[in-house]
Short mmCIF file of C-alpha atoms in Angstrom, two decimals:
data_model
loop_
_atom_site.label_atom_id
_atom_site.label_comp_id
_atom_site.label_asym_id
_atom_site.label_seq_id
_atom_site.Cartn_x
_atom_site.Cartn_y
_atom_site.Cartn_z
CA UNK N 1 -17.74 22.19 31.51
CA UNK N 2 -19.07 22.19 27.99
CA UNK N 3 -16.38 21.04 25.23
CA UNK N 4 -14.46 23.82 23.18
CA UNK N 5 -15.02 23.15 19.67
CA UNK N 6 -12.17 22.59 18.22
CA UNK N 7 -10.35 22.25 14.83
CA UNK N 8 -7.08 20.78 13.70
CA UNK N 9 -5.53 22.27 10.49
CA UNK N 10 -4.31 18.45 9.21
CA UNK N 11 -9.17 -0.85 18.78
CA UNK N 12 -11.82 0.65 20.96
CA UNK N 13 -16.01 0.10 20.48
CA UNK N 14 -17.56 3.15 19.22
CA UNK N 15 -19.36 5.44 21.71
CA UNK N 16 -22.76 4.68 21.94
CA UNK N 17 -24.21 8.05 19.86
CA UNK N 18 -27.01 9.75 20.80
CA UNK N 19 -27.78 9.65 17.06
CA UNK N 20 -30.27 7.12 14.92
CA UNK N 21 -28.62 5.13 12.73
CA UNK N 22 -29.34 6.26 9.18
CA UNK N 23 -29.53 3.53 6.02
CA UNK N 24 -26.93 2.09 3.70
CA UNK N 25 -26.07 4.34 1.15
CA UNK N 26 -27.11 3.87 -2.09
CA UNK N 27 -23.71 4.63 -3.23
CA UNK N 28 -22.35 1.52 -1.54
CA UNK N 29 -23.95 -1.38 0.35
CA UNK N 30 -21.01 -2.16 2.75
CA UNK N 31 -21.45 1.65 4.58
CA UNK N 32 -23.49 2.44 6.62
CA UNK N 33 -22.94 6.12 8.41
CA UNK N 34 -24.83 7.38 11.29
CA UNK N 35 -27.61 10.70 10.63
CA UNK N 36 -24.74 12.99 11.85
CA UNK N 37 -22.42 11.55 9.60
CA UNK N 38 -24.89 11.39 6.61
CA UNK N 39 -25.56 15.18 6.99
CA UNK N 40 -22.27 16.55 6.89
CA UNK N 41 -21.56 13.79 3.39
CA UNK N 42 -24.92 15.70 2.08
CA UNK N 43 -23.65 18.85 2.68
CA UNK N 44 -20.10 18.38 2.00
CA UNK N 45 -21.44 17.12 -1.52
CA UNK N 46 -23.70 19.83 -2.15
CA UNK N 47 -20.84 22.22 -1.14
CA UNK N 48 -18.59 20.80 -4.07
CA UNK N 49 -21.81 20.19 -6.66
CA UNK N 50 -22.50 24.50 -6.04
CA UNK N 51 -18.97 24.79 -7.54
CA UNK N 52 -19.78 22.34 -10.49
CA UNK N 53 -17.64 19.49 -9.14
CA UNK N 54 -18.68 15.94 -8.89
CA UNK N 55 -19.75 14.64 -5.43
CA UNK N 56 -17.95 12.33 -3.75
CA UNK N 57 -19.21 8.43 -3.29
CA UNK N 58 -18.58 6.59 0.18
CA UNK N 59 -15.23 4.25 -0.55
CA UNK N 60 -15.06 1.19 1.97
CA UNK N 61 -11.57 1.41 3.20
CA UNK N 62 -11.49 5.46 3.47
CA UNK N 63 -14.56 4.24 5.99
CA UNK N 64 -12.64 1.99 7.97
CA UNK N 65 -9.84 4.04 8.27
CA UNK N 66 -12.37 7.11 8.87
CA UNK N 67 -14.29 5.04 11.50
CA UNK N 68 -10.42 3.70 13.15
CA UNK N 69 -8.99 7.04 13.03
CA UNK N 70 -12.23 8.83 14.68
CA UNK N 71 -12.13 6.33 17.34
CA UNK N 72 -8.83 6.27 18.55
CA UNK N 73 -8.55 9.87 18.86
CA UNK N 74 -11.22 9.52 20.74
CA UNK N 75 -9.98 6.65 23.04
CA UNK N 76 -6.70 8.21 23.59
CA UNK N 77 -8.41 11.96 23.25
CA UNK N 78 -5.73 12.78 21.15
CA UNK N 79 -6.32 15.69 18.81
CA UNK N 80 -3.03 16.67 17.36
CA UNK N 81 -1.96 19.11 14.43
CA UNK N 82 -0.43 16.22 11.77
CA UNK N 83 -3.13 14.00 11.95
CA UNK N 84 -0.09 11.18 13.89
CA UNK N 85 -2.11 8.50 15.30
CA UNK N 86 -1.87 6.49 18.86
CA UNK N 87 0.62 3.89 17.24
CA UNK N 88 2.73 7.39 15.60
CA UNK N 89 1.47 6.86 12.05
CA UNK N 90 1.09 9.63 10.10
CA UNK N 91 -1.76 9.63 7.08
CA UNK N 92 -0.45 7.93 4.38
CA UNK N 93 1.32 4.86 6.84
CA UNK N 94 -2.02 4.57 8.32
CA UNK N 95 -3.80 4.56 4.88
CA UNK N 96 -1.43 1.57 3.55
CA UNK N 97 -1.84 -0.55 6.65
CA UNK N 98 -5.95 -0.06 5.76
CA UNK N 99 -4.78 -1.38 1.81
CA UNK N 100 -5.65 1.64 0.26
CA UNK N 101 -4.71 2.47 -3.24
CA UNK N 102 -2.86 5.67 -3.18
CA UNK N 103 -2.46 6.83 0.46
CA UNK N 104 -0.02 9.18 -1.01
CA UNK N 105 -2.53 11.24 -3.17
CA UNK N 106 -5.70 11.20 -0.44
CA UNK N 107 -6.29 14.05 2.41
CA UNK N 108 -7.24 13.97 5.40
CA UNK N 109 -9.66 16.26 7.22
CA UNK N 110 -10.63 16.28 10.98
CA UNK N 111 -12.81 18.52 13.67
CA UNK N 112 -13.71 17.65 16.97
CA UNK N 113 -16.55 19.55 19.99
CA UNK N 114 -19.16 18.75 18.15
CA UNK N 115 -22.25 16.23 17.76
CA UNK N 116 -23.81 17.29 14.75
CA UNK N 117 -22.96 17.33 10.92
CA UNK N 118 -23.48 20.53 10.39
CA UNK N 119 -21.52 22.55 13.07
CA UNK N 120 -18.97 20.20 11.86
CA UNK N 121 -19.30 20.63 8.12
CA UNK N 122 -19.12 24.75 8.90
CA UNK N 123 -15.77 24.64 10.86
CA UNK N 124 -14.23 22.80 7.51
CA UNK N 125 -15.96 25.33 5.49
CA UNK N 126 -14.45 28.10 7.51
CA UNK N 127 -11.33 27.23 7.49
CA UNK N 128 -9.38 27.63 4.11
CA UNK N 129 -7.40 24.33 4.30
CA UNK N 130 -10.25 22.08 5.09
CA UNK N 131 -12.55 23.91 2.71
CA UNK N 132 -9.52 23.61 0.15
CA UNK N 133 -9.91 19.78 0.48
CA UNK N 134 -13.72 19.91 0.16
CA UNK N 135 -13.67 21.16 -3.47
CA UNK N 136 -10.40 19.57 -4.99
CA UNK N 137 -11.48 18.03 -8.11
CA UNK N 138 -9.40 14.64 -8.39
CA UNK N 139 -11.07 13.75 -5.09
CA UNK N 140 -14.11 11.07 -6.08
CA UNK N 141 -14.19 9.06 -2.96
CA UNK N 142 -14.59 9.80 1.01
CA UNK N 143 -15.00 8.07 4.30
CA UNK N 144 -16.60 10.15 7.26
CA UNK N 145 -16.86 8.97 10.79
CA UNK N 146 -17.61 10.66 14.24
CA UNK N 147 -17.00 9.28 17.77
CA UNK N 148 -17.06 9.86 21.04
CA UNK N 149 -15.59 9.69 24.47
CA UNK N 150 -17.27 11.20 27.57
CA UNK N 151 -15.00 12.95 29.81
CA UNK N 152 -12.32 13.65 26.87
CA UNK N 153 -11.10 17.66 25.89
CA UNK N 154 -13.41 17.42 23.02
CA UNK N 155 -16.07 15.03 23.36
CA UNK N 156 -17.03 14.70 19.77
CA UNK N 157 -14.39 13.84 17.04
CA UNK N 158 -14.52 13.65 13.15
CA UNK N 159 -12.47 12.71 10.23
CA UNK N 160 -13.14 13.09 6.78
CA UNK N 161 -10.65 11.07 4.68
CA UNK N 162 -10.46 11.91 0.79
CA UNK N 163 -9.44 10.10 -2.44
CA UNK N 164 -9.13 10.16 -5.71
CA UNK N 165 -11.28 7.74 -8.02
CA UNK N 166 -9.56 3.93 -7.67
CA UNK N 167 -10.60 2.92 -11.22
CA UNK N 168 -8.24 5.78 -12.40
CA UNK N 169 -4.42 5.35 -13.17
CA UNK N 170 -2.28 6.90 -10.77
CA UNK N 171 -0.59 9.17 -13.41
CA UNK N 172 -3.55 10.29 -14.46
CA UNK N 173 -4.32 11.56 -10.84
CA UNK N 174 -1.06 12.68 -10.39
CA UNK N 175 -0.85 14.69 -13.35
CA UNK N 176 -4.41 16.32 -12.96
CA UNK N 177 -3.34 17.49 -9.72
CA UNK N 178 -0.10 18.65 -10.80
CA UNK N 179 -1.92 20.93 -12.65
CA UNK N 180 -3.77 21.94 -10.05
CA UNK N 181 -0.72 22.93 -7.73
CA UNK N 182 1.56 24.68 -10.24
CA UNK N 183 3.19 21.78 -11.32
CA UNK N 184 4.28 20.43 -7.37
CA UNK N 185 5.32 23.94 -5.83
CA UNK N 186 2.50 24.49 -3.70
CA UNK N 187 0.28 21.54 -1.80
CA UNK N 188 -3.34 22.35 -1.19
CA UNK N 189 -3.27 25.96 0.34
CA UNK N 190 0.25 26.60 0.80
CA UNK N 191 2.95 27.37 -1.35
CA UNK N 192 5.98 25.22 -0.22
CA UNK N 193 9.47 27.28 -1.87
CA UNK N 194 11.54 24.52 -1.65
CA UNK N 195 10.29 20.34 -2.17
CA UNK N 196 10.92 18.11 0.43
CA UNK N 197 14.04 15.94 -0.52
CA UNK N 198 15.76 12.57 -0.20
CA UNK N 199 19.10 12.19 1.18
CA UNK N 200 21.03 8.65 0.10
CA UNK N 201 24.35 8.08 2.41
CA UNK N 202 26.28 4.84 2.48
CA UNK N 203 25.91 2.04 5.05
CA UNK N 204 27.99 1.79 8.16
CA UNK N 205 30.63 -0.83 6.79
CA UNK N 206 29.36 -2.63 9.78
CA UNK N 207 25.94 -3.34 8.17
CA UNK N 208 27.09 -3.98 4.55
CA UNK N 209 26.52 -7.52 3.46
CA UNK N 210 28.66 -9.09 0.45
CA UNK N 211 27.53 -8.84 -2.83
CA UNK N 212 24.36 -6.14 -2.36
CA UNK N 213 24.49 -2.78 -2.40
CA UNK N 214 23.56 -0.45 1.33
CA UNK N 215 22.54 3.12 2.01
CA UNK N 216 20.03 4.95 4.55
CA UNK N 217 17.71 7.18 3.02
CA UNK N 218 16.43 10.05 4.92
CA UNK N 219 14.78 13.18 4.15
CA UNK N 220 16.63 16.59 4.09
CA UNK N 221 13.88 18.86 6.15
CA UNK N 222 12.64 19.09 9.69
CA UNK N 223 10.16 21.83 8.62
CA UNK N 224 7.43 18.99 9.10
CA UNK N 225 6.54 15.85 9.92
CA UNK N 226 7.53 13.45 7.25
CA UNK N 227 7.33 9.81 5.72
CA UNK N 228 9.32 8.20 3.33
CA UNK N 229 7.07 6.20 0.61
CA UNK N 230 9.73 3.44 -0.45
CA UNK N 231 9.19 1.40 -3.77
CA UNK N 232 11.09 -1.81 -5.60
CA UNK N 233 11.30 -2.62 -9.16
CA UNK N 234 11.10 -5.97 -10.34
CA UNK N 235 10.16 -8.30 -13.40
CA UNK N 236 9.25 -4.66 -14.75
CA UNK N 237 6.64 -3.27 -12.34
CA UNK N 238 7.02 -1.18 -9.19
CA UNK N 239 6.35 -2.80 -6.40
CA UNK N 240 3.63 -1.92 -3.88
CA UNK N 241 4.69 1.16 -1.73
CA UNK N 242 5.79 0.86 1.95
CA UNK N 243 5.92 4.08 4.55
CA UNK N 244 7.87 4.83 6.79
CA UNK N 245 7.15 7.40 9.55
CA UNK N 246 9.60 10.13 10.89
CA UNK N 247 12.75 8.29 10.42
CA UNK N 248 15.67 6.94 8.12
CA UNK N 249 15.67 3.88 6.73
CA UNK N 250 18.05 1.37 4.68
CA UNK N 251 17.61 -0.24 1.64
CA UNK N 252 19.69 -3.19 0.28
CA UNK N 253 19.82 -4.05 -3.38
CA UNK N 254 21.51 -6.95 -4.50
CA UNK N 255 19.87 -6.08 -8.07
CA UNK N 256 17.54 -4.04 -9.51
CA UNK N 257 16.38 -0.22 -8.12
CA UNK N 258 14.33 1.12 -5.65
CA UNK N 259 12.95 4.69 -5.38
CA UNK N 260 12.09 6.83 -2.36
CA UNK N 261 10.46 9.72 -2.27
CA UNK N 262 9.68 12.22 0.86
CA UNK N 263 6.10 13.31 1.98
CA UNK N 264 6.21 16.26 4.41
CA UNK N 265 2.91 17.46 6.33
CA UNK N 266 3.51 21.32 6.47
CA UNK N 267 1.57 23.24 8.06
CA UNK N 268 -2.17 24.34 6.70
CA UNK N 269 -1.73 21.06 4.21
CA UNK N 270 -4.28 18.86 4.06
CA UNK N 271 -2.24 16.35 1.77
CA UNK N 272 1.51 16.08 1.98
CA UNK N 273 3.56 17.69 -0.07
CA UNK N 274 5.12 15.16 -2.63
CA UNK N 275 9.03 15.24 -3.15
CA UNK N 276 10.58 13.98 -6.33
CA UNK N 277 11.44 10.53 -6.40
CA UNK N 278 15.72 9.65 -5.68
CA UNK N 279 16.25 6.22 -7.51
CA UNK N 280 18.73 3.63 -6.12
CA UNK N 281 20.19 1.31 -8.54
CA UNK N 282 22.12 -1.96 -7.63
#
């Protein structure tokens, strides 16, 4: 039975393709995609540069994460609608455990049924989320993968992982796409009437520890899958975000603050829609 192309609105060896490897790209040494994948870049870029909007460059860790992503749907022919991976991450837990930048501003799109770029490139055109993602503006960077399984629903999967330029500051991205979503109300297609929220409740006495200060942090919707994004403040800089997937968490202070924030993959979103951030002082 031939595969159903299929589209979701959101370590194994690679297949052996049926596809020549095509070169390096210019754009950076360390990738190197297959033809497939090459075509759908080329066409994804001259997609966004028949709007007037910059292409995007290949980014080395958007590739691996592309490339693991791609493959373990593929090994575990799991093709689900919030992008949750084989070990339950969603996008921007399994963009931090790659090192990325900001796995908090960067989308993710996927396809799967088919072998070729193009086919592929036309179901994200077609569909207004995925298209959405093709031609947002603070997005300078991409990694693209395909891989395959025989015998799995789909055969052929794809990712296409997005980000913004890593050179830039993170307010500056964060305010340029503010703009671009009426100031945080709506996430890439969708309008979302009410932001995702953090909810801050004491420790069980039970897990209170002298002199530091306790609470579980959770987030106040079910509407969607979420993740908490979890930061520290010390010696006057925030510390490196953490993620945590679908759950509550605590957070002891013996000084200083922490913020949380939730991200909540609704439906049709490409990116997650970004709570405000709930700050937990000592």
């Amino acid at each position: 039975m031939v595969p159903r192309p299929a589209l979701r609105i959101a370590l194994l060896v690679l297949a052996v393709l049926a596809i020549a490897p095509a070169a390096a790209s210019a754009q950076d040494p360390q990738v190197v995609l297959n033809s497939a994948e090459q075509d759908a870049l080329t066409r994804i870029n001259a997609y966004r540069e028949g709007r007037d909007l910059r292409p995007v460059r290949l980014d080395p860790v958007l590739q691996r994460e592309a490339e693991w992503y791609a493959q373990d749907m593929a090994l575990n022919d799991n093709f689900n609608h919030d992008h949750r991976d084989s070990l339950g991450r969603l996008p921007a837990s399994r963009l931090a455990a790659f090192g990325y930048k900001f796995p908090d501003l960067a989308a993710e799109n996927s396809a799967a049924g088919y072998a070729d770029g193009a086919s592929t490139f036309e179901q994200w055109r077609l569909s207004p989320p995925h298209e959405r993602t093709m031609r947002e503006s603070t997005y300078r960077t991409i990694g693209i993968a395909v891989a395959y399984r025989e015998g799995s629903s789909s055969g052929w999967y794809w990712v296409s992982t997005y980000g913004p330029d890593p050179n830039r500051s993170r307010q500056s991205i964060e305010d340029e796409q503010a703009e671009e979503d009426d100031g945080g109300l709506t996430s890439v297609t969708v309008r979302v009437p009410i932001l995702p929220r953090v909810v801050v409740t004491p420790c069980a006495a039970a897990d209170v520890r002298a002199g530091e200060r306790c609470v579980s942090v959770t987030a106040d919707t079910r509407r969607a899958p979420t993740e908490l994004q979890i930061q520290r403040r010390g010696a006057g800089k925030w510390s490196k975000a953490t993620f945590a997937t679908d759950e509550s968490k605590i957070i002891r202070l013996r000084r200083g603050i922490a913020r949380v924030r939730v991200l909540a993959y609704d439906p049709d979103n490409r990116w997650p829609t970004r709570g405000p951030w709930r700050v937990i002082r000592s």
